[in-house]
Coordinates of C-alpha atoms and ligand atoms in Angstrom, one line a residue:
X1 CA 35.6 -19.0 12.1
X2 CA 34.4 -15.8 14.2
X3 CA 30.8 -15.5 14.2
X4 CA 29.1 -14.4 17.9
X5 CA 25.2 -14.7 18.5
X6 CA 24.0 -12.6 20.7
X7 CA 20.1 -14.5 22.1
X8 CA 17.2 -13.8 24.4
X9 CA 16.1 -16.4 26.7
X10 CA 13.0 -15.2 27.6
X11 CA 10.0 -13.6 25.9
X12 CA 12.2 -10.5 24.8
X13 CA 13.1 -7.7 26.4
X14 CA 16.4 -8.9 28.1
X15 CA 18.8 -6.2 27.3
X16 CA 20.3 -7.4 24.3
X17 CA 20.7 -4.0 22.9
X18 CA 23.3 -3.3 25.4
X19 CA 25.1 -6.6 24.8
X20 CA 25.6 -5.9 21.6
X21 CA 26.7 -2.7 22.2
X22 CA 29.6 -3.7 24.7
X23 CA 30.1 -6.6 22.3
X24 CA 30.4 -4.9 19.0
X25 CA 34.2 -3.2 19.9
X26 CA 35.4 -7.0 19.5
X27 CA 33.6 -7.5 16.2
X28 CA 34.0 -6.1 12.0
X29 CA 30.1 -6.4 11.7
X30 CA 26.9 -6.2 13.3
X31 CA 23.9 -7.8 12.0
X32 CA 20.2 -7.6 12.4
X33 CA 18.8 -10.8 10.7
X34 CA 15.3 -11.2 11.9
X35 CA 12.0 -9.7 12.9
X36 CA 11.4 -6.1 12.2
X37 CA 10.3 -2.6 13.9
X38 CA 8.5 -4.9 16.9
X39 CA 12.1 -5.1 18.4
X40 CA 12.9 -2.2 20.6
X41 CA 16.6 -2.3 21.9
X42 CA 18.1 0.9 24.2
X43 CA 21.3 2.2 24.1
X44 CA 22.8 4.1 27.1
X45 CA 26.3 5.8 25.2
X46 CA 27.7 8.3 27.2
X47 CA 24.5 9.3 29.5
X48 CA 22.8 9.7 26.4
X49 CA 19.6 7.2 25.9
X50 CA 19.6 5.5 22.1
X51 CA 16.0 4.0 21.5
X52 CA 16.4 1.3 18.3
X53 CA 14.0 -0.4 16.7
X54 CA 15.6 -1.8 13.5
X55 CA 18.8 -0.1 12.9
X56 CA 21.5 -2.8 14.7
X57 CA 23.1 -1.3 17.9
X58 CA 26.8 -1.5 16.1
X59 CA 25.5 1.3 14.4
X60 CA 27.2 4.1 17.0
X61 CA 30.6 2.4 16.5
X62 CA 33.3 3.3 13.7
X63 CA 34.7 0.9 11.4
X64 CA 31.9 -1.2 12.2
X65 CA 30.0 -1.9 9.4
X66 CA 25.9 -2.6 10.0
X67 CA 24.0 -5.1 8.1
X68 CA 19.7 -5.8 8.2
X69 CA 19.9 -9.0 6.7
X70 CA 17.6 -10.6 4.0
X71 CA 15.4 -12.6 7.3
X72 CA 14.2 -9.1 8.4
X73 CA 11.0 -7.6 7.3
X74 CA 11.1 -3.9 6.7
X75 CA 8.8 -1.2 6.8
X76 CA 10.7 1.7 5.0
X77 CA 8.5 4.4 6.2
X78 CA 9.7 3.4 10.0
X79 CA 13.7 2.5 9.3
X80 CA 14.2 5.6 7.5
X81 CA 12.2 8.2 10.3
X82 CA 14.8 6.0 12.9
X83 CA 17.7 6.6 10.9
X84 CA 16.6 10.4 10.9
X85 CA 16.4 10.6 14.6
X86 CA 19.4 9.2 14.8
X87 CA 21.5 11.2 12.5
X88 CA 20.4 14.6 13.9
X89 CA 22.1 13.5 17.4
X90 CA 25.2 13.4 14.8
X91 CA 25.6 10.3 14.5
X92 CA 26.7 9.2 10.6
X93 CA 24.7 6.6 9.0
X94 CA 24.7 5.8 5.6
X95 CA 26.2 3.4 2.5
X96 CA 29.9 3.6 4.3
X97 CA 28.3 2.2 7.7
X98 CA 25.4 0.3 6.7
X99 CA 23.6 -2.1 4.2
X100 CA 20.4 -3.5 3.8
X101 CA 19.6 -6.5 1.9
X102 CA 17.3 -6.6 -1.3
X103 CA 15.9 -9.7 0.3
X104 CA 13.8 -8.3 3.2
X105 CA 10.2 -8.3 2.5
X106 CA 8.7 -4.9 2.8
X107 CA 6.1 -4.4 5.2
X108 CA 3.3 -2.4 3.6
X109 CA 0.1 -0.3 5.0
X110 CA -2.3 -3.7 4.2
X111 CA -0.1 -5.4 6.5
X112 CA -0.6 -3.0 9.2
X113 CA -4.1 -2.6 8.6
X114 CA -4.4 -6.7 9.5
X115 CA -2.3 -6.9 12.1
X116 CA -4.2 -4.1 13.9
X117 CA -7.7 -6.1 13.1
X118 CA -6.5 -9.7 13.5
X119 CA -4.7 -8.7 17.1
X120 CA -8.3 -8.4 18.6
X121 CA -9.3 -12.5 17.3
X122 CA -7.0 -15.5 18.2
X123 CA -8.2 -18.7 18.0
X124 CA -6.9 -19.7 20.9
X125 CA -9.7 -16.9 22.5
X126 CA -6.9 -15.2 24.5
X127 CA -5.7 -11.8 22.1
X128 CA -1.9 -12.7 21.1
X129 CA -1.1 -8.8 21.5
X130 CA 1.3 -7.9 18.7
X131 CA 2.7 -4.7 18.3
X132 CA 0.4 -3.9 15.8
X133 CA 3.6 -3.7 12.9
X134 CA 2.1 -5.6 11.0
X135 CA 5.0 -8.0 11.4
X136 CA 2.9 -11.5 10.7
X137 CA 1.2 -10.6 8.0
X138 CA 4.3 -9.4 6.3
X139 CA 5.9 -12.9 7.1
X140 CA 2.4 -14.5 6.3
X141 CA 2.6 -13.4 2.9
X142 CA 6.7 -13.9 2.8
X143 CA 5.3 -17.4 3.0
X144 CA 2.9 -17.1 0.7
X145 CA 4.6 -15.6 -1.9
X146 CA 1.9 -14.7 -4.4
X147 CA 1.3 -11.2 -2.5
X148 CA 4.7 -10.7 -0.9
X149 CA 6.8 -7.8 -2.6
X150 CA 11.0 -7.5 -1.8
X151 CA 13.2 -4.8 -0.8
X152 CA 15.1 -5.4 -4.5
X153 CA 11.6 -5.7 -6.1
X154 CA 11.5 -1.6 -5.4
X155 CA 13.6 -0.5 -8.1
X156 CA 12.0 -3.1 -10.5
X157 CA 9.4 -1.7 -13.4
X158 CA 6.9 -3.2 -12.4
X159 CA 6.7 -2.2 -8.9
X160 CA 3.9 0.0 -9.5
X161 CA 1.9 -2.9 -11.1
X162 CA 2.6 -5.1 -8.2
X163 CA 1.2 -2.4 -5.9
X164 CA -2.1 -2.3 -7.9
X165 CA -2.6 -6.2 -8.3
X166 CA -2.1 -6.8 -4.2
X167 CA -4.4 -3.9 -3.1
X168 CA -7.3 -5.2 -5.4
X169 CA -7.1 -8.3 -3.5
X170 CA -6.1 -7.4 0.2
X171 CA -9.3 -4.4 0.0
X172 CA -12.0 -7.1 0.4
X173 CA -9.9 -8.8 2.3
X174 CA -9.5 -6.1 5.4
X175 CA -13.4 -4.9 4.3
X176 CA -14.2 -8.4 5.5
X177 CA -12.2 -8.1 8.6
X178 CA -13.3 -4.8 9.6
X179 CA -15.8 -3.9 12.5
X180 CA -17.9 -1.1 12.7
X181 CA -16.0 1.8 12.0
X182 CA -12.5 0.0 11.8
X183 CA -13.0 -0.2 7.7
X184 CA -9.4 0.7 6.2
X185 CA -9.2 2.2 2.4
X186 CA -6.0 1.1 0.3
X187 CA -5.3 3.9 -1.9
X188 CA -2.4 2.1 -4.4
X189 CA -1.8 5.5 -5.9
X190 CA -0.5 7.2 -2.6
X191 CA 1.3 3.9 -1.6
X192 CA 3.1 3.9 -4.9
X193 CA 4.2 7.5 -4.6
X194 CA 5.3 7.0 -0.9
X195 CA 7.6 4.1 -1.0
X196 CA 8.9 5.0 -4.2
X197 CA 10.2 7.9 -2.7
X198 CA 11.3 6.0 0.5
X199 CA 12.9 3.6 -1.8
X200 CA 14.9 6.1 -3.3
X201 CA 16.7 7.5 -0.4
X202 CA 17.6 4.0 1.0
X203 CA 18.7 2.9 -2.6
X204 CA 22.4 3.6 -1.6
X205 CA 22.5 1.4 1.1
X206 CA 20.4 -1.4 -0.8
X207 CA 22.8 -4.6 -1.6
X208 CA 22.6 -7.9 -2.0
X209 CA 24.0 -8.5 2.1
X210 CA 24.3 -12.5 1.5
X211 CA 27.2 -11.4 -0.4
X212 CA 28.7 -9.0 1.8
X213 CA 28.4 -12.1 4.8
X214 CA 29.7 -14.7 2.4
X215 CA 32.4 -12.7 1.6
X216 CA 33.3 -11.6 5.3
X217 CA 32.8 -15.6 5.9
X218 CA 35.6 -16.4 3.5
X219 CA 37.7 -13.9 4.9
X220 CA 37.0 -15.2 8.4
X221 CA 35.9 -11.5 9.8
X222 CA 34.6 -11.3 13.1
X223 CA 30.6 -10.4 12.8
X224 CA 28.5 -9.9 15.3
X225 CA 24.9 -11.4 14.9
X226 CA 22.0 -9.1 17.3
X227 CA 18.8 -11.4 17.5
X228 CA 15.5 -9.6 18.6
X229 CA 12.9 -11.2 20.6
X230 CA 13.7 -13.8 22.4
X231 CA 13.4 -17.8 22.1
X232 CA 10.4 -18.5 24.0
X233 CA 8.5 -16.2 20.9
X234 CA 10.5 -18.5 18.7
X235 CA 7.6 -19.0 15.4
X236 CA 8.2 -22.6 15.4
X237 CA 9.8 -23.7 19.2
X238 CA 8.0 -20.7 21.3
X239 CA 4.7 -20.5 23.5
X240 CA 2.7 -20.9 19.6
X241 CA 0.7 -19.2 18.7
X242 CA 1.9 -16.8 21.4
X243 CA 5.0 -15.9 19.4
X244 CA 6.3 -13.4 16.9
X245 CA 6.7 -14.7 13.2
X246 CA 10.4 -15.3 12.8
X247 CA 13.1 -18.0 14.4
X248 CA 14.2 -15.4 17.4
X249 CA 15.9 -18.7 19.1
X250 CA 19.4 -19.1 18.1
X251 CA 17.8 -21.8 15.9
X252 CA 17.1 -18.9 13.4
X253 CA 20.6 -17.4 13.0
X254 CA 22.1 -18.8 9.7
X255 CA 18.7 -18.9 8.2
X256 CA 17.8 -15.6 8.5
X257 CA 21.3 -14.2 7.8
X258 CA 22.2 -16.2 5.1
X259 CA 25.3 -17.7 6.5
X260 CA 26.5 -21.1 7.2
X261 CA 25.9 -22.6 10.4
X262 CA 29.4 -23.7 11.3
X263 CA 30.3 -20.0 10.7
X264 CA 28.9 -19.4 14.4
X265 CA 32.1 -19.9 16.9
X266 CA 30.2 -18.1 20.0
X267 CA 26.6 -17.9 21.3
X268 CA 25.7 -15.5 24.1
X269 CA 22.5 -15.9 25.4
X270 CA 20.6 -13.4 27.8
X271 CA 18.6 -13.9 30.2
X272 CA 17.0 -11.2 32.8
X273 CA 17.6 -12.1 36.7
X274 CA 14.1 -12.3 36.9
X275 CA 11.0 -12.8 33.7
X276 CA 8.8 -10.1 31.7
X277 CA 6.8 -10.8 29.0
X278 CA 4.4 -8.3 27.3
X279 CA 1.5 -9.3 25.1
X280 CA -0.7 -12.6 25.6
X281 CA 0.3 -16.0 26.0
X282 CA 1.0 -18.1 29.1
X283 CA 3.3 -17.0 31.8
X284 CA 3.6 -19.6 34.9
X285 CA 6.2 -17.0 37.3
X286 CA 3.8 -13.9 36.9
X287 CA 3.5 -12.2 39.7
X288 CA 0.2 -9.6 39.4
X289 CA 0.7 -8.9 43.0
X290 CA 3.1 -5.8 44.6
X291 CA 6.0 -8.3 43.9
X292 CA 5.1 -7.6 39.9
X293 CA 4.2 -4.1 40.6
X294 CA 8.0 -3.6 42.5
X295 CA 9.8 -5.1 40.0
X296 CA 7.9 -3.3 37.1
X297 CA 8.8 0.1 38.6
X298 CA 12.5 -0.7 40.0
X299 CA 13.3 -2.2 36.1
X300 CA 10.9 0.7 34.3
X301 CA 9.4 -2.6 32.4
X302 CA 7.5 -0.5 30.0
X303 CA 7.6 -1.0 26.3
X304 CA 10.1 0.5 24.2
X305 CA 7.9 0.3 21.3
X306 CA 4.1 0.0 22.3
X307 CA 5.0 1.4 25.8
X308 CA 2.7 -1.0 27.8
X309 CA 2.9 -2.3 31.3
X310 CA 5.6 -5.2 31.1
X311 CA 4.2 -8.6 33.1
X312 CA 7.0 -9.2 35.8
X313 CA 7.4 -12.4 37.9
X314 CA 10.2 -14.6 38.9
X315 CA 13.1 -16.5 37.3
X316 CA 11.9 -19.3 35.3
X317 CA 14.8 -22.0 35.5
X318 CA 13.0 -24.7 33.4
X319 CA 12.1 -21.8 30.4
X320 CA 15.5 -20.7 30.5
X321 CA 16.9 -24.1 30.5
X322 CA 14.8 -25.3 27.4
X323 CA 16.1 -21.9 25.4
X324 CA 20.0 -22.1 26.3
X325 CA 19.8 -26.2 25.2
X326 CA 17.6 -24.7 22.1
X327 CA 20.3 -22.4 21.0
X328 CA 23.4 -23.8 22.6
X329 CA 24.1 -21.2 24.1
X330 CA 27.8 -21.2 25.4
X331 CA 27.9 -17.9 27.9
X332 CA 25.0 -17.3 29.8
X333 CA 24.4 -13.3 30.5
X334 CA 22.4 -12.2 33.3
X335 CA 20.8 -8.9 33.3
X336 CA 18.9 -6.1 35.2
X337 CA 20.7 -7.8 38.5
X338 CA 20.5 -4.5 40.3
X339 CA 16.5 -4.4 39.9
X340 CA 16.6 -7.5 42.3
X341 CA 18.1 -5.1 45.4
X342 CA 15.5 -4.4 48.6
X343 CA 12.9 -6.9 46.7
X344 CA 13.4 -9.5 49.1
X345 CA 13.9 -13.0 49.2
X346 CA 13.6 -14.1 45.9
X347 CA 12.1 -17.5 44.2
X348 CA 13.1 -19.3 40.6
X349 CA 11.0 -21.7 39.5
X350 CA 12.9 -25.0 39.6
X351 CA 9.9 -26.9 37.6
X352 CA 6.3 -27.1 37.1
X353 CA 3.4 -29.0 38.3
X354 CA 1.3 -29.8 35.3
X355 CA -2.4 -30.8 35.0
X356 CA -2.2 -31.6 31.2
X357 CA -5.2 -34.0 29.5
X358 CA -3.3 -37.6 30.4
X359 CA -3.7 -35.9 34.5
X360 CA -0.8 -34.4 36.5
X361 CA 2.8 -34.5 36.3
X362 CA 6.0 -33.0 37.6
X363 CA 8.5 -32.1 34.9
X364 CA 11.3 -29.6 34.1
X365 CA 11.1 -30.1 30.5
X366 CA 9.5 -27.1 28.8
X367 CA 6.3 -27.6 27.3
X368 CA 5.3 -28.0 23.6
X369 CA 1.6 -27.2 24.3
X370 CA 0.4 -23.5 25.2
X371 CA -2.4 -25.2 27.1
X372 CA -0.4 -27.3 29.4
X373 CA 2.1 -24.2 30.0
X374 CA -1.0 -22.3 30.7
X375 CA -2.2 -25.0 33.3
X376 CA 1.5 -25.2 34.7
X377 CA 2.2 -24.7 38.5
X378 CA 6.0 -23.6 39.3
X379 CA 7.2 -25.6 41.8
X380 CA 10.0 -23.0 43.6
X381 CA 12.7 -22.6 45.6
X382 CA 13.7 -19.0 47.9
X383 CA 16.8 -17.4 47.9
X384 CA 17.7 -14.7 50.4
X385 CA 17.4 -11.6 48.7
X386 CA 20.3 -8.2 49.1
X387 CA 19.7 -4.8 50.0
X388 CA 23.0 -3.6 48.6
X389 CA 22.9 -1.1 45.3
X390 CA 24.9 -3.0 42.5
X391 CA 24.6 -0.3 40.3
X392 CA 28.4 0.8 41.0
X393 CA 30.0 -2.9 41.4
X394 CA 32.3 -3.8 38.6
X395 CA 33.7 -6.8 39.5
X396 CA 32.0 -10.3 40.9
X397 CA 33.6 -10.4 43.6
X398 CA 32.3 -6.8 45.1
X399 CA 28.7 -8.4 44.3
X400 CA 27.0 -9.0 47.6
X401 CA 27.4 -13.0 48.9
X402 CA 23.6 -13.4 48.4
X403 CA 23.6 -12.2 44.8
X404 CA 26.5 -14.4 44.5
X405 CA 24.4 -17.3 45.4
X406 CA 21.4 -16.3 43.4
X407 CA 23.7 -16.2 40.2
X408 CA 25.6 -19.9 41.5
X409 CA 21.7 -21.5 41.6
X410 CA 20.8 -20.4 38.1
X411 CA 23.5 -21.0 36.5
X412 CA 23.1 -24.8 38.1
X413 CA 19.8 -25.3 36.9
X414 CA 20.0 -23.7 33.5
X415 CA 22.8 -25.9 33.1
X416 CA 25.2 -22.7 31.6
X417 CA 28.3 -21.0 32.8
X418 CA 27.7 -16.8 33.7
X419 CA 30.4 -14.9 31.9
X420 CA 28.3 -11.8 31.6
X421 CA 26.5 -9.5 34.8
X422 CA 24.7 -6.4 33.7
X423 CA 24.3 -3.9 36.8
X424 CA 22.2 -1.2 35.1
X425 CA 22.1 0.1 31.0
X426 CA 25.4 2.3 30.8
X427 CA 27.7 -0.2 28.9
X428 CA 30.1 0.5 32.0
X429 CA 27.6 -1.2 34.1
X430 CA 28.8 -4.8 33.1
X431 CA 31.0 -7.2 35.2
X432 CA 32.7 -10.0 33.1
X433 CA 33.6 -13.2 34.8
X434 CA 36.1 -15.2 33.1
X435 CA 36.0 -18.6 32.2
Ligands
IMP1 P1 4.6 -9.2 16.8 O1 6.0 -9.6 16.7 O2 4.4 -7.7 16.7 O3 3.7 -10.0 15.8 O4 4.0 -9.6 18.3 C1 3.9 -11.0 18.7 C2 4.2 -11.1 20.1 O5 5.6 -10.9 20.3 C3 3.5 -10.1 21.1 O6 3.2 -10.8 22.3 C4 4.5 -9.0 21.3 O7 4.3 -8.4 22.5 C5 5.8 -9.9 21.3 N1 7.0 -9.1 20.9 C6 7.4 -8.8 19.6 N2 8.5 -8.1 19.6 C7 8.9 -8.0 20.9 C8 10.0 -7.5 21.6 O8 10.9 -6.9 21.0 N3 10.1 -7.6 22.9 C9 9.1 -8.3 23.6 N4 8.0 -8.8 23.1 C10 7.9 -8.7 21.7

């Protein structure tokens, strides 16, 4: 059995791309099996800078064959302009090197529309800030079903027809959404035209991928599985309703792949050595101080796919905790070590003070309600910081004594062995410790 997971531990962001990327030389088959074009995973190959959205980072490896998987939601406009960027820095992609299952819902303009008008209204008051991809409502009306069209139902007759019945009932829908000049018009003609001919050009790498994984199950191939996101923006065991819309804790793996769960052999989880999060939501270690601005610039925590200011603050040993017992994770990863240098001493939050509705407590159990993480003080310890640069250290035991510390204490209180060090995003920059 030789499946490997590959998980964020935080609220994304962790350098997963570049896992997977080291990773994949081991592996038969990568797999992208959730979320859609609201993951943004870098590639360093070579000096040259790879910016991925959907396409899995196997993708610059040969005899590795790629997979999007039937738990992904696709907007075919945006896979195909990235697999053209990619190809004209020569790198092949096509039927040989990748497939994409008839299973993943397509995302359409309507679901863009709504994403970019319901972003701006949360219940909860606070804006959940999504990347606008119109990601949830896709997964909304996967859901749903009654308005939710498939990659396979493309090459169907009565594609067209589908078209036309879902835009005469999401028009009133976004009309009675929109603000003053925000009103989007749905023309089913043009939408019909377009993705029929963006159907067309992926047709040859269209198949039914539960297939292709049963069979490379059966034939107990290694595969690689790339999750995007990370668990804490988990749908169902995240900071709700501060989460994306798909399982992006190691929960979600066979699900969204279409594989068996007893299939998985290894699961890597990363975390970063300290904690971003972009978008809304609750975050107790954020630092909006020169701290948060220091990390933000040494770890150039912008966006890769909305480009906005990363929140920074420290490591959060309880969150990580909660997402490695989550996914049973087996090999911790820590990243982005080398941003730590010449910041300091450095705190992790060992667990939070809570002022929840039954009054205050101390715990270092995660918890289920936004509003009592939002009302969480971390309680933290210091750790003397390094001035060293890491960038160049390939071993662990070149790493400076106080780095080597800093790694001992989380790995205690997350409760996980390190077997992974990432030092900067060349795929040379890793230091493996072995078990
Ligand atoms: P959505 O997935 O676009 O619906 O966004 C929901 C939330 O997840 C927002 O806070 C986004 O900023 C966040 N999010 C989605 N994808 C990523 C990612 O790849 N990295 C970090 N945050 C993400």
């Amino acid at each position: 059995m030789a499946g490997t997971c590959v998980i964020g531990l935080q609220w994304g962001d962790e350098a997963k791309g570049k896992i997977v990327d080291v990773l994949t030389q081991e592996n038969r088959m990568v797999v992208r099996y959730q979320g859609g074009a609201n993951a943004g995973h870098t590639v360093v190959r070579g000096g040259e800078k790879f910016k991925l959205s959907l396409l899995p980072s196997g993708i610059f490896h040969e005899n590795v064959h790629c997979v999007i998987a039937g738990g992904v939601v696709l907007d075919p406009i945006s896979i195909l302009a990235e697999i053209g960027s990619v190809t004209a820095r020569n790198v092949y992609i096509g039927a040989r090197n990748l497939s994409i299952s008839d299973r993943a819902h397509v995302i359409f303009p309507w679901h863009v529309a709504e994403d970019h008008l319901t972003n701006i209204r949360c219940s909860s008051g606070e804006a959940i800030g999504t990347t606008g991809r119109g990601i949830g409502p896709c997964y909304r009306d996967k859901a749903g079903r009654s308005f939710a069209i498939r990659l396979g139902d493309m090459f169907r007759s009565d594609f067209a027809e589908k078209v036309r019945f879902i835009v005469k009932a999401r028009q009133p829908v976004l009309d009675a959404l929109a603000g003053e000049g925000e009103r989007v018009v749905l023309d089913a003609d043009a939408i019909i035209e377009e993705y029929s001919a963006c159907a067309s050009k992926l047709k040859p790498m269209v198949t039914d991928t539960t297939a292709l994984l049963l069979d490379a199950v059966d034939a107990d191939q290694s595969v690689l599985f790339e999750g995007a996101q990370g668990s804490l923006l988990d749908i169902d065991h995240g900071t709700f309703p501060y989460v994306t819309s798909s399982n992006s804790s190691g929960v979600g793996v066979p699900a969204s792949a279409g594989i068996p769960p007893r299939f998985i052999r290894r699961i890597v989880g990363i975390a970063k050595a300290y904690t971003t999060r972009v978008g809304g939501g609750p975050f107790p270690t954020e630092q909006e101080n020169a701290i948060g601005q220091l990390i933000r610039d040494r770890g150039h925590e912008y966006g890769t796919v909305t480009k906005r200011p990363r929140r920074c603050g420290w490591f959060d040993a309880v969150a990580v905790r909660y997402a490695i017992r989550l996914g049973g994770i087996d090999t911790l990863c820590v990243s982005l070590l080398d941003v730590l240098s010449e910041v300091g001493d450095l705190k992790i939050c060992t667990s939070y003070e809570i002022d929840g509705p039954d009054g205050k407590y101390t715990t270092n159990v995660f918890p289920s309600h936004v509003e009592d993480l939002r009302h969480a003080t971390p309680v933290y310890e210091t750790a003397p910081g390094w001035k060293e640069d890491l960038s160049s250290v390939r071993t662990y035991e070149e790493l400076p004594g106080a780095a080597k510390n800093y790694l001992h204490r989380i790995s205690e209180l997350v409760g996980c062995r390190i077997g992974i060090v990432s030092v900067g995003p060349d795929r040379l920059q890793t230091i493996f410790i072995p078990g």
